[in-house]
Coordinates of C-alpha atoms in Angstrom, one line a residue:
M27 CA -31.7 -33.2 -21.8
T28 CA -33.0 -29.7 -21.7
T29 CA -31.1 -27.5 -19.3
T30 CA -32.4 -24.1 -20.1
T31 CA -35.8 -22.4 -20.6
P32 CA -37.1 -22.2 -24.2
A33 CA -36.2 -18.5 -24.3
S34 CA -32.7 -19.2 -23.5
E35 CA -32.5 -22.0 -26.0
S36 CA -33.7 -19.6 -28.7
R37 CA -31.1 -17.0 -27.7
S38 CA -28.3 -19.5 -27.4
S39 CA -29.0 -20.8 -30.9
Q40 CA -28.4 -17.3 -32.4
L41 CA -24.9 -17.2 -31.0
S42 CA -21.9 -18.4 -33.1
P43 CA -19.9 -21.2 -31.6
S44 CA -16.9 -18.8 -31.1
D45 CA -19.2 -16.7 -28.7
R46 CA -20.5 -19.6 -26.6
F47 CA -18.8 -19.9 -23.2
V48 CA -19.4 -23.6 -23.2
D49 CA -17.5 -24.1 -26.5
R50 CA -14.5 -22.1 -25.3
H51 CA -14.2 -23.9 -21.9
L52 CA -15.4 -27.3 -22.3
D53 CA -14.9 -28.5 -25.9
A54 CA -15.6 -27.7 -29.5
P55 CA -18.5 -29.3 -31.4
S56 CA -16.1 -31.3 -33.5
S57 CA -14.6 -33.0 -30.4
I58 CA -18.1 -33.8 -29.1
A59 CA -19.0 -35.4 -32.4
A60 CA -15.8 -37.6 -32.3
M61 CA -16.7 -38.6 -28.8
L62 CA -20.3 -39.5 -29.7
E63 CA -19.0 -41.6 -32.7
T64 CA -16.6 -43.4 -30.4
V65 CA -19.3 -44.4 -27.9
G66 CA -21.8 -45.2 -30.6
V67 CA -24.6 -42.7 -30.1
D68 CA -26.0 -39.9 -32.4
S69 CA -26.4 -37.1 -29.9
L70 CA -25.8 -35.9 -26.4
E71 CA -29.4 -36.3 -25.6
E72 CA -29.2 -40.0 -26.6
L73 CA -26.1 -40.4 -24.6
V74 CA -27.8 -38.9 -21.5
A75 CA -30.9 -41.1 -22.0
Q76 CA -28.8 -44.3 -22.1
T77 CA -26.7 -43.3 -19.0
I78 CA -29.1 -41.5 -16.6
P79 CA -32.3 -43.2 -15.5
A80 CA -35.4 -41.4 -16.6
H81 CA -36.8 -41.1 -13.0
I82 CA -33.9 -38.9 -11.8
R83 CA -33.4 -37.0 -15.1
L84 CA -34.1 -33.3 -15.1
R85 CA -37.7 -32.4 -15.6
P86 CA -38.6 -31.6 -19.3
E87 CA -39.2 -27.9 -18.7
G88 CA -35.6 -27.5 -17.7
L89 CA -34.0 -25.2 -15.3
Q90 CA -35.7 -21.8 -14.8
L91 CA -32.6 -19.6 -15.3
P92 CA -31.8 -16.5 -17.3
P93 CA -30.6 -16.9 -20.8
P94 CA -26.8 -17.8 -21.2
L95 CA -24.5 -14.9 -21.9
T96 CA -21.3 -14.6 -23.9
E97 CA -18.2 -13.6 -22.0
A98 CA -18.5 -10.0 -23.1
E99 CA -22.2 -9.9 -22.1
A100 CA -21.4 -11.4 -18.7
L101 CA -18.8 -8.7 -18.0
D102 CA -21.4 -6.1 -19.1
A103 CA -23.9 -7.6 -16.6
L104 CA -21.3 -7.4 -13.8
R105 CA -20.6 -3.8 -14.6
A106 CA -24.4 -3.2 -14.2
Y107 CA -24.2 -4.6 -10.7
G108 CA -21.2 -2.5 -10.1
Q109 CA -23.1 0.6 -11.0
D110 CA -25.3 0.1 -7.9
I111 CA -22.3 0.0 -5.6
R112 CA -21.3 3.4 -4.3
L113 CA -17.6 3.6 -3.2
G114 CA -17.2 5.4 0.0
R115 CA -13.9 6.2 1.6
S116 CA -13.7 3.7 4.5
F117 CA -12.2 4.5 7.9
L118 CA -14.2 1.7 9.5
G119 CA -11.3 -0.7 10.3
M120 CA -12.4 -3.8 12.3
G121 CA -9.7 -5.9 10.4
Y122 CA -10.4 -4.6 6.9
H123 CA -8.4 -1.6 5.5
P124 CA -7.9 0.0 2.1
T125 CA -4.4 -1.0 0.7
R126 CA -2.2 -0.5 -2.3
T127 CA -1.4 -3.5 -4.3
P128 CA 2.0 -2.7 -6.0
T129 CA 1.3 -2.7 -9.7
V130 CA 4.1 -5.2 -10.4
I131 CA 2.2 -7.7 -8.1
L132 CA -1.2 -6.8 -9.4
R133 CA -0.2 -7.5 -13.0
N134 CA 2.2 -10.4 -12.5
V135 CA 0.6 -12.4 -9.6
L136 CA -3.0 -11.6 -9.1
E137 CA -3.8 -11.2 -12.8
N138 CA -1.3 -13.8 -14.0
P139 CA -2.7 -17.3 -14.7
A140 CA 0.7 -18.9 -14.0
W141 CA -0.1 -18.0 -10.3
Y142 CA -3.9 -17.9 -10.0
T143 CA -4.7 -21.2 -11.8
Q144 CA -2.9 -23.5 -9.4
Y145 CA -3.9 -23.9 -5.8
T146 CA -3.0 -26.5 -3.2
P147 CA 0.7 -27.6 -3.6
Y148 CA -0.1 -31.4 -3.4
Q149 CA 2.9 -32.3 -5.5
A150 CA 6.1 -30.7 -4.2
E151 CA 8.2 -31.5 -7.3
I152 CA 6.0 -29.4 -9.5
S153 CA 5.2 -26.7 -7.0
Q154 CA 8.7 -25.3 -5.9
G155 CA 7.9 -21.7 -6.9
R156 CA 4.6 -21.6 -5.0
L157 CA 6.2 -23.4 -2.0
E158 CA 9.0 -20.8 -1.9
A159 CA 6.4 -18.0 -1.9
L160 CA 4.5 -19.7 0.9
L161 CA 7.7 -20.2 2.8
N162 CA 8.3 -16.5 2.5
F163 CA 4.7 -16.0 3.9
Q164 CA 5.5 -18.2 6.9
T165 CA 8.9 -16.5 7.5
M166 CA 7.1 -13.1 7.3
V167 CA 4.5 -14.1 9.9
C168 CA 7.1 -15.7 12.2
E169 CA 9.3 -12.7 12.2
L170 CA 6.6 -10.1 12.7
T171 CA 4.8 -12.2 15.5
G172 CA 7.9 -13.3 17.2
L173 CA 6.8 -16.9 17.3
A174 CA 8.7 -20.0 16.2
L175 CA 6.1 -21.6 13.8
A176 CA 3.5 -20.4 11.3
N177 CA 1.2 -22.1 8.8
S178 CA 1.0 -21.3 5.2
S179 CA -2.4 -19.5 5.6
L180 CA -5.9 -19.9 6.8
L181 CA -9.3 -18.6 5.6
D182 CA -9.7 -15.4 7.5
E183 CA -8.9 -13.9 10.9
A184 CA -12.1 -15.0 12.6
T185 CA -11.6 -18.6 11.4
A186 CA -8.0 -18.5 12.5
A187 CA -9.1 -17.5 16.0
A188 CA -11.5 -20.3 16.2
E189 CA -8.9 -22.7 15.0
A190 CA -6.5 -21.3 17.6
M191 CA -9.3 -22.0 20.3
V192 CA -9.6 -25.6 19.2
M193 CA -5.8 -26.0 19.1
C194 CA -5.4 -24.8 22.6
W195 CA -8.4 -27.1 23.8
G196 CA -6.7 -30.1 22.2
R197 CA -3.3 -29.3 23.8
Q198 CA -4.7 -29.7 27.3
R199 CA -6.6 -32.8 26.1
R200 CA -10.0 -31.2 26.4
K201 CA -9.9 -31.5 30.2
R202 CA -11.2 -27.9 30.7
Q203 CA -14.1 -26.6 28.6
R204 CA -14.1 -22.8 29.1
F205 CA -12.5 -20.3 26.8
L206 CA -12.2 -16.6 27.8
V207 CA -12.6 -13.8 25.2
A208 CA -12.0 -10.2 25.7
D209 CA -14.9 -8.1 24.4
H210 CA -12.5 -5.8 22.6
C211 CA -12.0 -8.3 19.8
H212 CA -13.5 -7.6 16.3
P213 CA -17.2 -8.5 16.4
Q214 CA -16.9 -10.9 13.5
T215 CA -14.2 -12.8 15.4
L216 CA -16.5 -13.0 18.5
A217 CA -19.3 -14.4 16.3
V218 CA -17.3 -17.1 14.6
V219 CA -15.5 -18.2 17.8
R220 CA -18.9 -18.5 19.6
T221 CA -20.4 -20.5 16.7
R222 CA -17.5 -23.0 16.5
A223 CA -17.4 -23.4 20.3
K224 CA -21.1 -24.2 20.5
A225 CA -20.8 -27.2 18.3
L226 CA -17.8 -28.5 20.2
G227 CA -19.4 -28.1 23.6
I228 CA -16.9 -25.4 24.6
E229 CA -18.2 -22.5 26.9
V230 CA -17.2 -19.2 25.7
L231 CA -17.1 -16.4 28.3
T232 CA -16.8 -12.8 26.8
Q233 CA -15.5 -10.4 29.3
P234 CA -14.1 -6.9 29.5
L235 CA -10.2 -6.9 29.2
D236 CA -9.9 -5.5 32.8
H237 CA -12.2 -8.1 34.2
L238 CA -10.9 -11.3 32.5
T239 CA -11.2 -14.2 35.1
L240 CA -7.8 -15.5 34.4
E241 CA -7.8 -17.5 37.6
D242 CA -10.7 -19.6 36.4
P243 CA -9.8 -23.3 37.0
E244 CA -12.2 -24.4 34.2
A245 CA -10.6 -22.2 31.5
F246 CA -8.0 -23.5 29.2
G247 CA -7.2 -20.3 27.1
V248 CA -7.9 -16.6 26.6
L249 CA -8.3 -14.6 23.4
V250 CA -7.4 -10.9 23.2
Q251 CA -7.0 -8.4 20.4
M252 CA -3.8 -6.3 20.2
P253 CA -4.4 -3.5 19.1
A254 CA -8.0 -3.8 20.2
T255 CA -10.8 -3.4 17.7
D256 CA -11.0 0.3 18.9
G257 CA -7.3 0.7 18.5
A258 CA -6.2 0.7 22.1
L259 CA -2.9 -0.7 23.2
F260 CA -2.4 -2.4 26.6
D261 CA 0.1 -4.4 28.6
L262 CA 0.1 -7.8 26.9
A263 CA 3.1 -9.0 28.8
E264 CA 1.4 -8.6 32.1
L265 CA -1.7 -10.3 31.0
S266 CA 0.4 -13.2 29.6
A267 CA 2.2 -13.7 32.8
R268 CA -1.1 -13.8 34.7
A269 CA -2.6 -16.2 32.4
H270 CA 0.3 -18.6 32.4
A271 CA 0.4 -18.6 36.2
T272 CA -3.0 -20.3 36.2
G273 CA -2.3 -22.6 33.2
L274 CA -4.1 -20.6 30.6
Q275 CA -2.9 -20.4 27.0
V276 CA -2.8 -16.9 25.4
V277 CA -4.1 -16.3 21.9
V278 CA -3.6 -12.8 20.4
A279 CA -5.5 -11.5 17.4
T280 CA -3.1 -9.0 15.9
D281 CA -2.3 -6.8 12.9
L282 CA 0.7 -7.5 10.7
L283 CA 1.3 -3.8 9.8
A284 CA 1.1 -2.7 13.5
L285 CA 3.6 -5.3 14.3
V286 CA 6.2 -3.5 12.1
L287 CA 6.3 -0.9 14.9
L288 CA 4.9 -2.8 18.0
K289 CA 6.5 -5.4 20.2
S290 CA 5.8 -8.8 18.9
P291 CA 3.2 -11.1 20.6
G292 CA 6.0 -13.7 21.1
E293 CA 8.2 -11.2 22.9
Q294 CA 5.2 -10.4 25.2
G295 CA 4.6 -14.0 26.2
A296 CA 1.7 -15.0 23.8
D297 CA 1.5 -18.6 22.9
V298 CA -0.5 -18.2 19.6
A299 CA -1.0 -15.2 17.3
V300 CA -3.7 -15.0 14.6
G301 CA -4.8 -12.4 12.1
T302 CA -5.1 -11.5 8.4
S303 CA -2.6 -10.4 5.9
Q304 CA -5.3 -8.3 4.0
R305 CA -3.6 -5.0 4.5
F306 CA -0.5 -6.4 2.8
G307 CA -1.8 -5.6 -0.6
V308 CA -4.9 -7.6 -0.7
P309 CA -8.1 -5.7 -1.6
M310 CA -11.0 -5.7 0.8
G311 CA -13.3 -7.3 -1.6
F312 CA -16.5 -6.8 0.6
G313 CA -15.0 -9.0 3.3
G314 CA -12.8 -11.5 1.3
P315 CA -11.3 -13.8 0.5
H316 CA -8.3 -12.9 2.4
A317 CA -5.3 -15.0 3.7
A318 CA -5.2 -15.4 7.5
F319 CA -2.2 -16.6 9.6
L320 CA -1.7 -18.6 12.6
A321 CA 1.7 -18.6 14.4
C322 CA 2.6 -20.4 17.7
S323 CA 5.4 -21.6 19.8
E324 CA 7.0 -24.9 19.1
D325 CA 4.9 -26.5 21.8
Y326 CA 2.1 -26.7 19.2
Q327 CA 4.1 -28.0 16.2
R328 CA 2.1 -31.2 16.1
L329 CA -1.2 -29.4 16.6
I330 CA -1.1 -26.5 14.3
P331 CA -3.9 -26.5 11.8
G332 CA -3.3 -26.2 8.0
R333 CA -0.1 -26.9 6.2
V334 CA 3.5 -26.0 6.9
V335 CA 6.1 -25.6 4.2
G336 CA 9.5 -27.0 5.2
V337 CA 13.0 -27.0 3.7
S338 CA 14.3 -30.5 2.7
K339 CA 16.7 -32.1 0.1
D340 CA 15.9 -33.8 -3.2
S341 CA 17.4 -37.1 -4.4
A342 CA 20.6 -35.4 -5.5
G343 CA 21.1 -33.7 -2.1
R344 CA 20.0 -30.2 -3.4
P345 CA 17.8 -27.9 -1.2
A346 CA 14.1 -28.6 -2.0
L347 CA 10.8 -27.5 -0.5
R348 CA 8.0 -29.7 0.6
L349 CA 4.8 -29.7 2.7
A350 CA 6.4 -30.7 6.0
M351 CA 3.1 -31.0 7.8
Q352 CA -0.5 -31.4 6.6
T353 CA -3.1 -31.7 9.4
R354 CA -6.4 -32.0 7.5
E355 CA -8.3 -35.2 7.1
Q356 CA -7.8 -35.3 3.4
H357 CA -4.0 -35.7 3.9
I358 CA -3.7 -37.9 7.0
R359 CA -5.9 -40.5 8.9
R360 CA -9.2 -38.9 9.7
D361 CA -8.9 -39.7 13.4
R362 CA -5.6 -37.9 13.6
A363 CA -6.7 -34.7 11.8
T364 CA -6.5 -31.5 13.9
S365 CA -8.7 -29.6 11.5
N366 CA -11.5 -30.1 9.0
I367 CA -11.3 -26.6 7.7
C368 CA -10.1 -25.6 4.2
T369 CA -6.6 -24.7 5.3
A370 CA -5.2 -22.3 2.8
Q371 CA -5.6 -19.2 0.7
V372 CA -2.7 -19.8 -1.4
L373 CA -2.9 -17.1 -4.0
L374 CA -3.6 -14.4 -1.5
A375 CA -0.9 -15.7 0.9
I376 CA 1.5 -15.4 -2.0
L377 CA 0.2 -11.9 -2.7
A378 CA 0.8 -10.8 0.9
S379 CA 4.3 -12.4 1.0
M380 CA 5.4 -10.6 -2.2
Y381 CA 4.1 -7.4 -0.8
A382 CA 6.6 -7.9 2.1
V383 CA 9.3 -9.1 -0.2
Y384 CA 8.8 -6.1 -2.6
H385 CA 8.7 -3.4 0.2
G386 CA 11.3 -5.0 2.6
P387 CA 11.7 -4.0 6.2
E388 CA 12.6 -0.4 5.4
G389 CA 9.7 0.0 3.1
L390 CA 7.2 -1.5 5.6
R391 CA 8.6 0.8 8.3
R392 CA 7.9 3.8 6.1
I393 CA 4.5 2.6 5.4
A394 CA 3.7 1.8 9.1
G395 CA 5.4 5.0 10.3
R396 CA 3.3 7.1 7.9
V397 CA 0.0 5.5 9.0
H398 CA 1.0 6.1 12.6
R399 CA 2.1 9.6 12.1
A400 CA -1.2 10.4 10.4
A401 CA -3.1 8.9 13.4
R402 CA -1.0 11.0 15.9
A403 CA -1.6 14.2 14.0
L404 CA -5.3 13.5 13.7
A405 CA -5.4 12.7 17.4
A406 CA -3.7 16.1 18.2
A407 CA -6.1 18.0 16.1
L408 CA -9.1 16.3 17.6
K409 CA -7.9 17.1 21.1
R410 CA -7.3 20.8 19.9
G411 CA -10.8 20.9 18.9
G412 CA -12.1 19.9 22.3
H413 CA -12.8 16.3 21.7
V414 CA -12.0 13.5 24.1
L415 CA -10.2 10.3 23.0
R416 CA -11.0 7.1 24.8
H417 CA -7.4 5.9 24.6
D418 CA -4.1 7.9 24.3
H419 CA -2.1 4.8 23.1
F420 CA -2.7 3.4 19.6
F421 CA -1.2 2.5 16.3
D422 CA -3.8 3.6 13.6
T423 CA -7.2 3.7 15.1
L424 CA -8.8 6.5 17.3
R425 CA -12.0 6.3 19.4
V426 CA -13.7 9.7 19.9
A427 CA -15.9 9.9 23.0
A428 CA -19.6 10.8 22.3
D429 CA -19.5 13.6 24.9
S430 CA -20.9 16.8 23.3
L431 CA -21.2 15.2 20.0
D432 CA -24.3 15.6 17.9
S433 CA -24.2 12.2 16.2
S434 CA -26.9 12.9 13.6
A435 CA -25.2 16.0 12.4
L436 CA -21.8 14.3 12.4
R437 CA -23.3 11.4 10.4
A438 CA -24.8 13.8 7.8
R439 CA -21.4 15.6 7.4
A440 CA -19.6 12.3 6.9
R441 CA -22.3 11.2 4.4
E442 CA -21.9 14.4 2.5
R443 CA -18.2 13.8 2.1
N444 CA -18.7 10.1 1.4
L445 CA -16.7 9.0 4.5
Y446 CA -17.4 5.8 6.4
L447 CA -16.7 6.1 10.2
R448 CA -17.5 3.5 12.8
E449 CA -20.3 4.1 15.2
Y450 CA -20.2 2.3 18.6
E451 CA -23.3 1.3 20.5
N452 CA -22.6 3.9 23.2
G453 CA -22.4 6.7 20.6
D454 CA -18.6 6.9 20.3
W455 CA -17.0 7.3 16.8
G456 CA -14.1 5.3 15.4
I457 CA -11.5 6.3 12.8
A458 CA -9.1 3.7 11.3
L459 CA -6.3 5.1 9.2
D460 CA -4.4 3.1 6.5
E461 CA -1.6 3.4 4.0
T462 CA -3.7 5.2 1.4
V463 CA -4.7 8.1 3.7
T464 CA -4.0 11.6 2.4
E465 CA -3.6 15.0 3.8
A466 CA -6.8 16.1 2.1
E467 CA -8.7 13.2 3.7
L468 CA -7.4 14.2 7.2
R469 CA -8.8 17.7 6.4
Q470 CA -12.2 16.2 5.6
L471 CA -12.2 14.2 8.8
L472 CA -11.5 17.3 10.8
E473 CA -14.4 19.1 9.1
V474 CA -16.7 16.3 9.9
F475 CA -15.9 16.9 13.6
E476 CA -16.2 20.6 13.1
I477 CA -12.5 21.4 13.6
S478 CA -10.6 23.8 11.5
P479 CA -8.0 21.8 9.4
A480 CA -5.8 24.9 9.1
T481 CA -2.9 23.7 11.2
I482 CA -2.9 20.0 10.1
E483 CA 0.4 20.4 8.2
A484 CA 2.1 21.4 11.5
E485 CA 0.5 18.6 13.4
I486 CA 1.7 16.1 10.8
A487 CA 5.3 17.6 11.0
A488 CA 5.2 17.3 14.8
A489 CA 3.8 13.8 15.0
P490 CA 6.3 10.9 15.5
E491 CA 6.5 7.9 13.2
V492 CA 7.3 5.5 16.1
V493 CA 5.0 4.3 18.9
E494 CA 5.8 5.1 22.5
A495 CA 8.5 3.2 24.4
P496 CA 6.5 0.7 26.3
W497 CA 5.2 -0.8 23.1
R498 CA 7.9 0.1 20.6
R499 CA 9.5 -2.8 18.8
G500 CA 13.2 -3.2 19.4
D501 CA 14.2 -5.9 17.0
P502 CA 14.1 -5.5 13.3
P503 CA 10.7 -6.7 11.8
L504 CA 12.1 -8.7 8.8
S505 CA 15.7 -9.8 9.1
H506 CA 15.8 -12.7 6.7
P507 CA 17.8 -11.9 3.5
I508 CA 14.8 -12.6 1.2
F509 CA 13.2 -9.4 2.4
D510 CA 16.2 -7.3 1.4
C511 CA 16.9 -8.5 -2.1
Y512 CA 14.2 -7.4 -4.6
H513 CA 13.2 -3.8 -4.1
T514 CA 13.6 -2.4 -7.6
E515 CA 10.9 -3.5 -10.0
H516 CA 13.1 -5.2 -12.5
E517 CA 14.8 -7.4 -9.8
F518 CA 11.5 -8.2 -8.3
L519 CA 9.9 -9.1 -11.7
R520 CA 12.8 -11.4 -12.5
Y521 CA 12.4 -13.1 -9.1
L522 CA 8.6 -13.6 -9.7
Y523 CA 9.3 -15.2 -13.1
R524 CA 12.1 -17.5 -11.7
L525 CA 9.6 -18.8 -9.2
Q526 CA 6.9 -19.1 -11.9
A527 CA 9.3 -21.3 -14.0
K528 CA 9.5 -23.8 -11.2
E529 CA 5.7 -24.2 -11.3
L530 CA 3.2 -26.3 -13.1
S531 CA 0.1 -24.3 -13.9
L532 CA -2.7 -24.0 -16.5
T533 CA -0.2 -22.1 -18.6
T534 CA 1.8 -25.3 -19.2
S535 CA -0.4 -28.2 -18.5
M536 CA -3.6 -29.4 -16.9
I537 CA -3.1 -29.6 -13.1
P538 CA -2.9 -33.3 -12.1
L539 CA -4.2 -33.1 -8.5
G540 CA -6.4 -30.9 -6.4
S541 CA -10.2 -31.0 -6.0
C542 CA -10.4 -27.4 -5.0
T543 CA -8.1 -25.8 -7.5
M544 CA -8.8 -22.7 -9.5
K545 CA -7.7 -24.5 -12.6
L546 CA -11.0 -24.0 -14.6
N547 CA -11.4 -20.3 -13.9
A548 CA -11.7 -18.6 -17.2
S549 CA -9.9 -15.3 -17.7
A550 CA -13.2 -13.5 -18.0
E551 CA -14.1 -14.7 -14.4
M552 CA -10.9 -13.1 -13.0
I553 CA -11.1 -9.7 -14.6
P554 CA -13.8 -8.3 -12.3
V555 CA -11.8 -9.3 -9.2
T556 CA -9.7 -6.1 -9.5
W557 CA -12.5 -3.8 -10.5
P558 CA -12.5 -1.0 -7.9
E559 CA -16.3 -1.3 -7.4
F560 CA -16.0 -4.9 -6.3
A561 CA -12.3 -4.9 -4.9
N562 CA -12.5 -1.7 -2.6
V563 CA -15.7 -2.2 -0.7
H564 CA -15.6 -2.6 3.0
P565 CA -17.8 -5.5 4.3
F566 CA -19.5 -3.3 6.9
A567 CA -20.1 -0.3 4.4
P568 CA -23.8 1.0 4.7
A569 CA -26.2 -1.3 3.0
R570 CA -27.6 1.5 0.9
D571 CA -24.2 1.8 -0.8
T572 CA -23.7 -1.8 -1.5
E573 CA -27.0 -2.7 -3.3
G574 CA -25.3 -4.0 -6.3
Y575 CA -23.1 -6.3 -4.4
R576 CA -26.0 -7.6 -2.4
R577 CA -28.2 -8.2 -5.5
L578 CA -25.4 -10.1 -7.1
I579 CA -25.2 -12.4 -4.0
E580 CA -28.9 -12.9 -4.0
D581 CA -29.1 -13.7 -7.6
L582 CA -26.3 -16.3 -7.3
E583 CA -28.1 -17.8 -4.3
S584 CA -31.3 -18.2 -6.3
Y585 CA -29.5 -19.7 -9.3
L586 CA -27.8 -22.2 -7.1
A587 CA -31.1 -23.1 -5.4
E588 CA -32.7 -23.7 -8.8
I589 CA -29.8 -25.9 -10.0
A590 CA -29.5 -27.9 -6.7
G591 CA -33.3 -28.2 -6.2
F592 CA -33.3 -26.5 -2.8
D593 CA -35.7 -23.9 -1.5
K594 CA -33.0 -21.6 -0.3
V595 CA -29.2 -21.3 -0.5
S596 CA -26.9 -19.5 1.7
L597 CA -23.4 -18.5 0.6
Q598 CA -22.2 -17.9 4.2
P599 CA -19.8 -20.8 4.4
N600 CA -16.4 -19.9 3.0
A601 CA -14.7 -23.2 2.5
G602 CA -15.2 -26.5 0.7
A603 CA -15.0 -28.3 4.0
Q604 CA -17.9 -26.2 5.3
G605 CA -19.8 -26.5 2.1
E606 CA -19.0 -23.3 0.1
Y607 CA -22.7 -23.0 -0.2
A608 CA -25.4 -24.6 2.0
G609 CA -28.8 -25.5 0.7
L610 CA -32.1 -26.2 2.5

């Protein structure tokens, strides 16, 4: 069976077997020969001819694809894509922030096949290390959100918000059909919630925060963002009380780093909290993948989507971990499933949980406090320069009013300095800070707004590291002992390897279960994941700066369309349950 163009056949025949990807990752020619002898045929072509009917066999001319590449050539090709990606400094926010992955986590988790080759912990007895890391993730989310229960990750924040909507709809037995959404949520969250609701017959009403119709008798829930997409803080407790008075369930999309300093959603009356753990050490990666979370009160414990890790005992009575709940149709009877979504981002949830374990409560306070101090200093400097801020209460994101701003000139100054700022439809400008921000970058931002940066040091020194009293967190953010044990690198490294020793991964064996595992990912495929030109790109960066990324996506779409026989392929779906790619 011919599977490549004649040109690619010619090129492939010039490669030595040691260079061919197929020989490294499927099997050596000697093994193929033994197989053919066992089944009694002389060649793979004869085997195919005997097993696949001629009328459904691939056409003689083969697939019209580029020639095959060796691993080294493939990496060079990826570098060529990367050369057409311009890395700008992002202050765009909207749920995606530059972050620092601690090197001990980068090298020993993200780049370690003992962690990245396994996926869903279907068999608890060979997944104790992974389950402990995911239990840490759940504990981290519960403590930061102030809610009793959390799952072991979801796909992304927008998907988590849609899942929360469906969960709330199911809790009131689908008697009401309307879901209220504040228009201050991230735009991608609004889009996914509307799309999911349309298919289910749920009516979504998008309203300004101050005009939410919480007394609507047809509404079953409300979604708000805290902090809002433009950074504003508001009285969530008052909104929750009003919503509950009329039987509405409150879903809050929130930010884990902000919750280190802010009152938790649970403390303010929220029923459900969703968000992403991306800024806990997970690169932006042009929008993903990232591990989202969904936390809720105990009232939802039989409805929560995804998987929940629980503590149990083994046959000898020793503590052991297991998947206490699995609510997808592949785990339980289809008619009892609460979700058909791919319900985990295990590797990235582990990455985020280890970020919290490594830094601990004091480390996270320092990171969050530094970000908030920088935002307060920048706000003071902008006001000193005569600019008006749309809100005075924030964690890390400012919105500068368009009044008296020459947007075209400001845009040009930002472009000259390779800075990405958010532009709102009304002409306002947004600036979202993060843990990587430097004093030099604050100076550049002030220059973009035509303000002298001469006093920025004084403004930083005067800025507080804690938020104002109405929003300030009172309880410690991470009180469980696991977050206060492994703060030196050698202690943390030993902890990682103790967990790794409790795991079955590709480093020790083939993985027995899991249709959507990463077990066949070659090392060469994982290397570009951490290259800056791919890892550190914001999904809403200007199109002119992401031509290489877009060409990579378009090329992959065309290859998949050719292989699958479709006219067009989209990579928009982001889960196996949604079809990872969709062809038409």
